[in-house]
């Protein structure tokens, strides 16, 4: 099994190598990178390319490691026992109240699966430590029913992080790591080609130039990212804006049309408009 | 054979562990790296480096090591021969290989070593000579992947070399950057959770225990939610010499504001005197006497002062020394009072630490706060938070 990008996802050689290392050696791959560089998308694409089912686990600040394995729904068992419903037998078997988590589902699947643990840094600081053994050995013990769950096929695990918390060393040692760099203009062109095959070269060239210039402006609170570029292009196409409109002929700076898709912060828009204003008046 | 490489990384202060090294070897065994320096660079990075702030360090160490191999200062013993042999085979064209076979490896290496020695005696920058000397069989011939130019010619090597030579990840090195998010992480060290207030969460364990004790009759137990109960009193120096640091302080402040529920902040100028203020635009009309502040907020608050402590020593030590108005008591007296009331206190200084000893006023304040002054860097913040938690 090898991953070599797909028709909808452009992977740089270093990313592909990291993914393939994780697939071959069956270790988790930890992905970091600027927002909008396709961290979450990667798992979906790999799952598609390998034809494996994707199991997603989105982490919130209240998520516990145990929830990925299983949960014992004590409250509904309690309720059933108090009310004594029609199926009184149900209460006797504790297994009826065990809800399987993402990891359990992956371990008992009949074919290899891809697990995405999204934004692991959102959870409590101890969260990764609680999963060490499970990710390492791909097995865990269910205390309520006294059974040991072992992997039939080791799943491929992708973990994304936005750097909000530092992850423990013991956890990091067990993973491969890749930082998705912001694409250079060459890669960006490939990415755009993949998404808009019919895009006119002239428009694309102008748009990319404007986009990278915009990213260079110092002091922006949030630089526009790949996903914003793609949205912007979609808008440009929908509005049928000609390439010339992106830059006036005398090379004067102009506010690009529909720039709201690129700058999502009021302060940034103000800053940008002020810069354009100043540039216009100086020349 | 890569043990040297591993030790080199370790010596470059990269946090690499044996386990990760074994993973790298395992990956090499699976032939993941193929046959190019590129792949090896990416693979070793994915295995050994676990944080983008270390990418730059890794690039430098990687570059230095493989330059080291190719420039051959310690050719006599250290260089793993298989490694060189392997590298050579990868980079040679068929004609060159034929030539190489004619000469024979051992002989070639011997000549090469001699040439190197000879050259060292003659020039200081020996490797250059080999690198550019077109007539020498060693320069253009193509044995030495990077340092001696040859590797650079093959297209496969370029991309990776570009990465480590360009040091594209320099910006991510954490000793430099200090964004709001990083500050938040540092401030988070202060968090202390405790249950306080109204009981509004179902206490599952308590309920089950209670129900079991009631022989099965449901006995609901509630408990208060967990809150971060740390309390912080923040004093910020504003105006004058602090203007240079405004962005840093802004970030620090916005990070602190979202991180703590109990955060009270006040502004002062240069040094604290008998009053502080909350809104810089109305600083002359809305004043808070420092005595009132100290009475209002109990000593369970932690005190953080942020200021560059750069002023004339008179402003600290003399009554009437303030640049703004006639103060009856010296700044040092007020500072002392604050510190007595709030035993857990730190002073955070945005000026670089190396400048501290050259500024008299920083020295004075440093003494008054009993050495609890820390630079406004990530590492400094962490030290400060540890101090506050003591």
GROMACS .gro file of C-alpha atoms in nm, chain A residues 29-33 38-43 57-59 115-122 157-163 167 171 178 180:
model
   33
   29UNK     CA    1   0.151   1.014   1.189
   30UNK     CA    2   0.125   1.347   1.364
   31UNK     CA    3   0.050   1.638   1.131
   32UNK     CA    4   0.088   2.004   1.210
   33UNK     CA    5   0.076   2.312   0.990
   38UNK     CA    6  -0.515   2.041   0.436
   39UNK     CA    7  -0.427   1.855   0.754
   40UNK     CA    8  -0.769   1.705   0.809
   41UNK     CA    9  -0.824   1.646   0.441
   42UNK     CA   10  -0.513   1.430   0.423
   43UNK     CA   11  -0.669   1.145   0.620
   57UNK     CA   12  -1.267   1.124   1.606
   58UNK     CA   13  -1.299   1.499   1.654
   59UNK     CA   14  -1.151   1.610   1.981
  115UNK     CA   15  -0.841   0.666   1.192
  116UNK     CA   16  -0.834   1.043   1.210
  117UNK     CA   17  -0.782   1.195   1.553
  118UNK     CA   18  -0.854   1.555   1.472
  119UNK     CA   19  -0.711   1.847   1.672
  120UNK     CA   20  -0.566   1.643   1.954
  121UNK     CA   21  -0.434   1.960   2.115
  122UNK     CA   22  -0.787   2.066   2.205
  157UNK     CA   23  -0.369   0.658   1.245
  158UNK     CA   24  -0.350   1.025   1.152
  159UNK     CA   25  -0.338   1.284   1.425
  160UNK     CA   26  -0.365   1.657   1.363
  161UNK     CA   27  -0.264   1.932   1.599
  162UNK     CA   28  -0.286   2.309   1.592
  163UNK     CA   29  -0.015   2.361   1.848
  167UNK     CA   30   0.225   1.712   2.339
  171UNK     CA   31   0.366   1.030   2.288
  178UNK     CA   32   0.528   1.608   0.956
  180UNK     CA   33   0.287   2.090   0.633
   0.00000   0.00000   0.00000
